[in-house]
Coordinates of C-alpha atoms in Angstrom, one line a residue:
X1 CA 65.7 -107.2 204.9
X2 CA 62.7 -107.8 202.7
X3 CA 63.3 -109.3 199.2
X4 CA 62.4 -107.2 196.2
X5 CA 59.0 -107.7 194.6
X6 CA 59.7 -109.8 191.5
X7 CA 57.4 -108.8 188.6
X8 CA 57.2 -110.4 185.2
X9 CA 55.8 -108.1 182.4
X10 CA 54.4 -110.1 179.4
X11 CA 55.0 -108.5 176.0
X12 CA 57.7 -106.9 173.9
X13 CA 56.4 -103.6 172.6
X14 CA 56.4 -99.9 173.5
X15 CA 53.4 -100.4 175.8
X16 CA 55.3 -103.0 177.8
X17 CA 58.4 -100.8 177.9
X18 CA 56.2 -98.0 179.4
X19 CA 54.8 -100.5 181.9
X20 CA 58.3 -101.6 182.9
X21 CA 59.4 -98.0 183.4
X22 CA 56.3 -97.2 185.5
X23 CA 56.8 -100.2 187.7
X24 CA 60.5 -99.2 188.1
X25 CA 59.3 -95.8 189.5
X26 CA 57.2 -97.6 192.1
X27 CA 58.2 -96.8 195.7
X28 CA 59.9 -99.9 197.2
X29 CA 62.3 -102.5 195.9
X30 CA 61.3 -104.3 192.7
X31 CA 63.0 -106.7 190.4
X32 CA 61.7 -106.6 186.8
X33 CA 61.6 -109.3 184.3
X34 CA 60.0 -109.2 180.8
X35 CA 59.1 -111.8 178.2
X36 CA 60.1 -111.6 175.5
X37 CA 61.0 -107.9 175.8
X38 CA 63.1 -106.1 173.2
X39 CA 66.5 -104.4 172.9
X40 CA 65.4 -101.3 174.9
X41 CA 63.5 -103.2 177.6
X42 CA 66.6 -105.3 178.2
X43 CA 68.3 -102.2 179.7
X44 CA 65.5 -101.9 182.3
X45 CA 64.5 -105.6 182.9
X46 CA 65.9 -109.1 182.6
X47 CA 64.4 -110.5 179.4
X48 CA 63.3 -114.1 179.0
X49 CA 63.1 -116.0 175.7
X50 CA 59.4 -116.8 175.8
X51 CA 56.9 -115.5 173.3
X52 CA 54.1 -113.2 174.4
X53 CA 51.4 -115.6 173.1
X54 CA 53.0 -118.8 174.5
X55 CA 50.7 -119.3 177.4
X56 CA 52.3 -122.5 178.7
X57 CA 55.8 -121.0 178.4
X58 CA 54.7 -117.9 180.3
X59 CA 53.3 -120.0 183.1
X60 CA 56.4 -122.2 183.3
X61 CA 58.7 -119.1 183.3
X62 CA 56.6 -117.4 186.0
X63 CA 56.7 -120.5 188.2
X64 CA 60.4 -121.2 187.6
X65 CA 61.4 -117.6 188.3
X66 CA 59.1 -117.5 191.4
X67 CA 57.6 -114.2 190.5
X68 CA 55.3 -112.3 192.8
X69 CA 53.2 -110.8 190.1
X70 CA 52.7 -111.1 186.4
X71 CA 51.4 -108.0 184.5
X72 CA 50.1 -108.9 181.0
X73 CA 50.5 -106.3 178.3
X74 CA 49.0 -107.7 175.0
X75 CA 45.4 -108.8 174.4
X76 CA 46.2 -112.2 172.7
X77 CA 47.4 -114.0 175.8
X78 CA 44.6 -112.5 177.9
X79 CA 42.0 -113.8 175.5
X80 CA 43.8 -117.2 175.4
X81 CA 43.5 -117.5 179.2
X82 CA 47.0 -116.8 180.5
X83 CA 45.6 -115.2 183.7
X84 CA 43.4 -118.3 184.3
X85 CA 46.5 -120.6 183.8
X86 CA 48.7 -118.4 186.0
X87 CA 46.3 -118.3 188.9
X88 CA 45.7 -122.1 188.6
X89 CA 49.4 -122.5 189.0
X90 CA 49.5 -120.3 192.1
X91 CA 51.0 -117.2 190.4
X92 CA 49.3 -113.8 191.0
X93 CA 48.5 -112.0 187.8
X94 CA 47.1 -108.6 186.8
X95 CA 44.6 -108.8 183.9
X96 CA 41.2 -110.2 183.1
X97 CA 40.5 -113.9 182.9
X98 CA 39.6 -115.3 179.5
X99 CA 35.8 -115.0 179.8
X100 CA 36.1 -111.4 180.8
X101 CA 38.7 -110.7 178.1
X102 CA 36.1 -111.7 175.5
X103 CA 35.1 -108.0 175.6
X104 CA 38.0 -107.5 173.2
X105 CA 38.2 -111.0 171.8
X106 CA 34.8 -110.7 170.2
X107 CA 33.3 -107.4 169.0
X108 CA 29.9 -109.2 168.7
X109 CA 30.1 -110.2 172.4
X110 CA 31.1 -106.7 173.3
X111 CA 28.1 -105.3 171.5
X112 CA 25.8 -107.7 173.4
X113 CA 27.4 -106.6 176.7
X114 CA 26.9 -102.9 175.8
X115 CA 23.3 -103.5 174.9
X116 CA 22.5 -105.4 178.1
X117 CA 24.3 -102.8 180.2
X118 CA 22.8 -99.8 178.5
X119 CA 26.1 -98.4 177.3
X120 CA 25.8 -96.0 174.3
X121 CA 27.5 -97.3 171.2
X122 CA 27.0 -97.2 167.4
X123 CA 24.1 -99.1 165.9
X124 CA 25.2 -102.3 164.2
X125 CA 24.4 -105.4 162.2
X126 CA 26.3 -108.8 162.3
X127 CA 27.3 -110.2 158.9
X128 CA 28.0 -113.9 159.2
X129 CA 28.8 -114.8 155.5
X130 CA 29.9 -113.3 152.3
X131 CA 26.5 -113.7 150.7
X132 CA 24.6 -112.2 153.7
X133 CA 27.1 -109.3 153.7
X134 CA 26.6 -108.5 150.0
X135 CA 22.8 -108.6 150.3
X136 CA 22.9 -106.2 153.3
X137 CA 25.2 -103.6 151.8
X138 CA 22.6 -102.1 149.5
X139 CA 20.5 -101.2 152.5
X140 CA 23.3 -99.7 154.6
X141 CA 24.1 -96.0 155.1
X142 CA 27.5 -94.6 154.1
X143 CA 30.1 -94.0 155.2
X144 CA 30.0 -97.3 157.2
X145 CA 32.4 -99.1 159.4
X146 CA 33.2 -102.8 159.0
X147 CA 35.1 -104.7 161.8
X148 CA 36.5 -108.2 162.1
X149 CA 34.8 -109.9 165.1
X150 CA 38.1 -111.3 166.5
X151 CA 41.5 -109.9 167.4
X152 CA 43.3 -108.1 164.5
X153 CA 46.1 -106.2 166.2
X154 CA 44.1 -102.9 165.8
X155 CA 44.0 -103.3 162.0
X156 CA 40.7 -105.2 161.5
X157 CA 38.7 -102.0 160.9
X158 CA 37.8 -100.7 157.4
X159 CA 35.9 -97.5 156.9
X160 CA 33.9 -97.7 153.6
X161 CA 32.8 -94.3 152.1
X162 CA 30.5 -96.0 149.6
X163 CA 28.8 -99.3 148.8
X164 CA 31.5 -100.1 146.3
X165 CA 34.2 -99.7 149.0
X166 CA 32.1 -101.8 151.4
X167 CA 31.9 -104.6 148.8
X168 CA 35.7 -104.5 148.5
X169 CA 35.9 -104.6 152.3
X170 CA 33.6 -107.6 152.4
X171 CA 35.9 -109.4 150.0
X172 CA 38.8 -108.7 152.3
X173 CA 37.0 -110.3 155.3
X174 CA 35.3 -113.2 153.6
X175 CA 37.3 -114.1 150.5
X176 CA 40.8 -112.9 151.1
X177 CA 40.3 -113.7 154.9
X178 CA 43.0 -111.2 155.8
X179 CA 42.0 -111.5 159.4
X180 CA 41.3 -115.2 159.4
X181 CA 37.9 -116.9 159.5
X182 CA 35.7 -114.2 161.0
X183 CA 32.2 -112.8 161.2
X184 CA 31.9 -109.0 160.7
X185 CA 30.3 -106.2 162.5
X186 CA 28.8 -103.5 160.2
X187 CA 28.4 -100.3 162.2
X188 CA 27.1 -96.8 161.7
X189 CA 29.9 -94.3 161.2
X190 CA 30.1 -91.9 164.2
X191 CA 31.2 -88.3 163.9
X192 CA 33.0 -86.3 166.6
X193 CA 36.2 -86.3 168.6
X194 CA 37.8 -89.5 169.6
X195 CA 38.9 -90.1 173.2
X196 CA 40.6 -93.0 175.0
X197 CA 39.8 -93.7 178.6
X198 CA 41.5 -96.5 180.5
X199 CA 40.4 -97.6 183.9
X200 CA 41.7 -100.1 186.5
X201 CA 39.0 -102.4 187.7
X202 CA 38.8 -104.9 190.6
X203 CA 35.5 -106.7 189.6
X204 CA 33.5 -104.2 191.5
X205 CA 35.2 -100.8 191.5
X206 CA 36.5 -98.7 188.6
X207 CA 39.3 -96.2 188.9
X208 CA 39.7 -94.1 185.7
X209 CA 43.1 -93.1 184.5
X210 CA 43.9 -89.8 182.7
X211 CA 42.2 -89.5 179.3
X212 CA 44.3 -89.6 176.2
X213 CA 43.8 -89.1 172.5
X214 CA 45.5 -91.3 169.9
X215 CA 46.0 -91.2 166.1
X216 CA 45.1 -94.3 164.2
X217 CA 45.9 -93.4 160.5
X218 CA 49.4 -93.6 159.2
X219 CA 49.6 -90.2 157.6
X220 CA 49.1 -86.6 158.7
X221 CA 45.6 -85.3 158.6
X222 CA 44.2 -88.7 159.4
X223 CA 44.9 -90.0 156.0
X224 CA 45.9 -93.5 154.8
X225 CA 45.2 -96.9 156.3
X226 CA 44.6 -97.7 160.0
X227 CA 47.5 -98.7 162.2
X228 CA 48.0 -99.8 165.7
X229 CA 48.5 -96.1 166.6
X230 CA 50.9 -93.5 165.5
X231 CA 50.9 -91.2 168.5
X232 CA 49.0 -89.9 171.5
X233 CA 48.8 -87.2 174.1
X234 CA 47.4 -86.8 177.6
X235 CA 45.5 -85.0 179.2
X236 CA 42.8 -84.0 176.7
X237 CA 41.4 -80.4 176.7
X238 CA 37.8 -80.3 177.9
X239 CA 37.9 -83.6 179.8
X240 CA 38.7 -82.7 183.4
X241 CA 38.2 -85.0 186.4
X242 CA 34.5 -84.3 186.6
X243 CA 33.9 -85.1 183.0
X244 CA 36.0 -88.3 183.2
X245 CA 33.8 -89.5 186.1
X246 CA 30.7 -88.8 184.1
X247 CA 32.0 -90.9 181.2
X248 CA 33.1 -93.7 183.6
X249 CA 29.6 -93.7 185.1
X250 CA 28.0 -94.2 181.8
X251 CA 30.5 -96.5 180.1
X252 CA 32.8 -98.5 182.3
X253 CA 30.8 -99.0 185.5
X254 CA 27.7 -100.4 183.9
X255 CA 29.7 -103.0 182.1
X256 CA 31.7 -104.0 185.2
X257 CA 28.5 -104.2 187.2
X258 CA 26.8 -106.4 184.6
X259 CA 29.8 -108.7 184.4
X260 CA 29.9 -109.0 188.2
X261 CA 26.2 -110.0 188.2
X262 CA 26.8 -112.6 185.5
X263 CA 29.6 -114.2 187.5
X264 CA 32.4 -113.1 185.2
X265 CA 34.0 -110.2 187.1
X266 CA 36.2 -107.9 185.3
X267 CA 39.6 -107.3 187.0
X268 CA 42.4 -105.5 185.1
X269 CA 42.5 -102.6 182.7
X270 CA 39.3 -101.8 180.8
X271 CA 40.0 -99.5 177.9
X272 CA 37.2 -97.6 176.2
X273 CA 37.7 -96.2 172.8
X274 CA 35.1 -93.4 172.5
X275 CA 33.6 -91.0 170.0
X276 CA 32.4 -87.8 171.7
X277 CA 29.3 -87.1 169.5
X278 CA 26.7 -84.4 169.7
X279 CA 24.5 -86.9 171.5
X280 CA 27.3 -87.6 174.1
X281 CA 30.0 -90.3 174.4
X282 CA 29.6 -93.5 172.4
X283 CA 31.8 -96.6 172.6
X284 CA 33.7 -97.5 169.5
X285 CA 35.5 -100.4 171.1
X286 CA 36.4 -102.0 174.4
X287 CA 39.9 -103.4 175.0
X288 CA 40.9 -105.7 177.8
X289 CA 44.4 -104.2 178.3
X290 CA 46.5 -101.0 178.4
X291 CA 46.1 -99.1 175.1
X292 CA 49.0 -98.7 172.8
X293 CA 50.2 -96.0 172.3
X294 CA 48.0 -94.3 174.9
X295 CA 49.8 -96.0 177.7
X296 CA 53.1 -94.4 176.6
X297 CA 51.5 -90.9 177.3
X298 CA 49.4 -91.8 180.3
X299 CA 51.9 -93.8 182.5
X300 CA 54.7 -91.2 182.5
X301 CA 52.2 -88.8 184.2
X302 CA 51.0 -91.4 186.8
X303 CA 51.9 -90.3 190.4
X304 CA 50.2 -93.2 192.1
X305 CA 52.1 -96.4 192.3
X306 CA 51.2 -98.7 189.4
X307 CA 52.2 -101.7 191.4
X308 CA 49.8 -100.7 194.2
X309 CA 47.0 -100.3 191.7
X310 CA 47.7 -103.7 190.1
X311 CA 47.8 -105.5 193.4
X312 CA 44.7 -103.8 194.7
X313 CA 42.8 -104.7 191.5
X314 CA 43.4 -108.4 192.1
X315 CA 41.2 -108.3 195.2
X316 CA 37.4 -107.9 194.8
X317 CA 36.7 -104.5 196.2
X318 CA 40.4 -103.8 196.6
X319 CA 40.2 -100.5 194.9
X320 CA 37.5 -99.0 197.1
X321 CA 38.2 -95.4 197.9
X322 CA 41.2 -95.3 195.5
X323 CA 42.0 -92.5 193.1
X324 CA 44.7 -92.4 190.5
X325 CA 46.8 -89.2 190.8
X326 CA 48.6 -87.6 187.9
X327 CA 51.4 -85.2 187.3
X328 CA 50.0 -81.8 186.0
X329 CA 52.3 -81.8 183.0
X330 CA 51.3 -82.8 179.5
X331 CA 52.7 -85.8 177.7
X332 CA 53.0 -86.2 173.9
X333 CA 54.0 -89.5 172.3
X334 CA 55.2 -89.9 168.7
X335 CA 55.6 -93.3 167.1
X336 CA 58.5 -93.9 164.7
X337 CA 57.5 -96.7 162.2
X338 CA 59.4 -98.7 159.7
X339 CA 59.2 -98.6 156.0
X340 CA 56.1 -100.2 154.6
X341 CA 54.1 -100.1 157.8
X342 CA 51.2 -100.9 158.3
X343 CA 50.9 -103.2 155.3
X344 CA 54.4 -104.6 155.9
X345 CA 57.5 -103.8 157.9
X346 CA 61.3 -103.5 157.3
X347 CA 63.6 -105.4 159.7
X348 CA 67.3 -105.1 160.3
X349 CA 67.7 -101.3 159.5
X350 CA 70.2 -99.7 161.8
X351 CA 68.8 -97.1 164.2
X352 CA 70.9 -93.9 164.7
X353 CA 70.6 -91.1 167.2
X354 CA 69.3 -93.0 170.3
X355 CA 72.2 -91.8 172.4
X356 CA 71.5 -88.1 171.5
X357 CA 67.7 -88.3 172.0
X358 CA 67.4 -90.3 175.2
X359 CA 69.2 -87.8 177.6
X360 CA 67.1 -84.8 176.7
X361 CA 65.2 -83.4 179.7
X362 CA 61.6 -84.7 180.0
X363 CA 62.1 -87.1 177.2
X364 CA 61.6 -90.9 177.3
X365 CA 62.5 -93.1 174.3
X366 CA 60.6 -96.4 174.5
X367 CA 61.4 -99.4 172.3
X368 CA 58.6 -101.2 170.5
X369 CA 60.0 -103.2 167.5
X370 CA 63.8 -103.3 168.1
X371 CA 66.5 -105.9 168.3
X372 CA 70.2 -105.9 169.1
X373 CA 72.7 -106.9 166.4
X374 CA 76.1 -106.9 167.8
X375 CA 76.7 -103.3 169.0
X376 CA 73.8 -101.9 166.9
X377 CA 70.1 -101.5 167.6
X378 CA 68.1 -102.4 164.5
X379 CA 64.4 -102.3 163.5
X380 CA 62.4 -105.5 164.2
X381 CA 58.8 -104.6 163.6
X382 CA 56.3 -102.1 162.2
X383 CA 56.2 -99.6 165.1
X384 CA 59.9 -99.3 166.1
X385 CA 60.1 -96.6 168.7
X386 CA 57.9 -94.4 170.8
X387 CA 59.2 -91.0 171.8
X388 CA 57.4 -89.3 174.7
X389 CA 58.1 -85.9 176.2
X390 CA 56.6 -84.0 179.2
X391 CA 56.0 -80.3 179.2
X392 CA 54.2 -77.7 181.2
X393 CA 51.9 -77.0 178.2
X394 CA 50.9 -79.2 175.2
X395 CA 53.1 -76.9 173.0
X396 CA 56.2 -77.4 175.2
X397 CA 55.7 -81.2 175.3
X398 CA 55.1 -81.3 171.5
X399 CA 58.2 -79.2 170.8
X400 CA 60.3 -81.5 173.0
X401 CA 59.0 -84.7 171.5
X402 CA 59.7 -83.6 167.9
X403 CA 63.1 -82.3 168.8
X404 CA 64.0 -85.7 170.2
X405 CA 62.3 -87.7 167.4
X406 CA 64.1 -85.7 164.7
X407 CA 67.4 -86.8 166.3
X408 CA 66.6 -90.4 165.5
X409 CA 66.8 -91.9 162.0
X410 CA 66.7 -95.3 160.2
X411 CA 66.0 -96.2 156.6
X412 CA 62.4 -95.5 155.6
X413 CA 61.4 -94.1 159.0
X414 CA 57.8 -92.8 159.1
X415 CA 56.3 -90.5 161.6
X416 CA 53.3 -88.2 161.8
X417 CA 54.1 -84.5 162.2
X418 CA 50.7 -83.4 163.5
X419 CA 50.5 -85.3 166.9
X420 CA 48.8 -83.0 169.5
X421 CA 48.3 -80.1 167.1
X422 CA 44.7 -80.0 168.2
X423 CA 45.6 -79.7 171.9
X424 CA 48.1 -76.9 171.2
X425 CA 45.4 -75.0 169.2
X426 CA 42.8 -75.5 171.9
X427 CA 45.2 -74.4 174.6
X428 CA 46.0 -71.2 172.6
X429 CA 42.3 -70.4 172.0
X430 CA 41.0 -67.4 174.0

């Protein structure tokens, strides 16, 4: 009798819970571990007490547990070289090596790659100091977008409607140093519909997943500050398989081919955050990992084995001839956030209603920032829970997800009430 495939998932958020659940649905016998995990993941995987950014600790745990594969969720350990260290220790890992992961670790580097590969993106200028930035702002067009060069957990973007707001943003980056010591990318503000398109890559081939749309602002109507994401849905009206291939041909494949030629092959998930403008798709950002919360809406629809995709992606050319197949149903994900998010978070608030919401048909409650305190589950982060529902139509999925979300409560809970409204309206249009 063959031993189960032992898989270690790195991370402790809703994205990692979705990955754990997707791997559990894989055909064949698997044993799942997660580090550090959370109170919900602990019900689906054995959790280890190693931080998601502790590269040495992750490698040591993977070796000690004799895992067959490590799947890395967050960007920080990828940029820090955890895949390089795992592979050097003889442990198979899914995700890009450090040099390839710079596509997310440095927005300036990503812009250089896009320029060299001919990938459409917003025009930009690099601001390297406070004085240089203030001099340049009087020449810029508004609204404008300012981005921290390095990692900022999805929060290092400020949209300035005027020069005055841009000057305030420059102070945030260079004086307050909210995102550490960083250079800044000043971009043109693109108009259109946003789209997230994730793809699995093996260094040569690119296999797109189903498209998704996410919601970055904290409040309904895209108001308030940016967050890591307050909800998502998949698929997206108007983006069928043919359109997805067209976008992949113009966005993902040129970058993967360029990196192959440069000797830094890209293997892992390549996430493109896109703006669909009147001139066509343009890249807002590249990420080196599964999107959060897009993953929570995409993976529940995945029919192809996630484990098979991850294993194939580790071999150059391993994905040749592969397609990712998806359930025809719609998925809608709503994020439940704690009081004060995104500027702060409230921890230790008791969460009620999990037992009522979880058994609903077609509903999956994924834990993001939770912890166990005795017999209670309590908040332990900004984004606390992700509720996903499947339905035959976007309306059915949306009704189900809000029915479940409204069964859950904790002090100061925040959620958007307009997730997937656009999809419902488009589906109802004649």
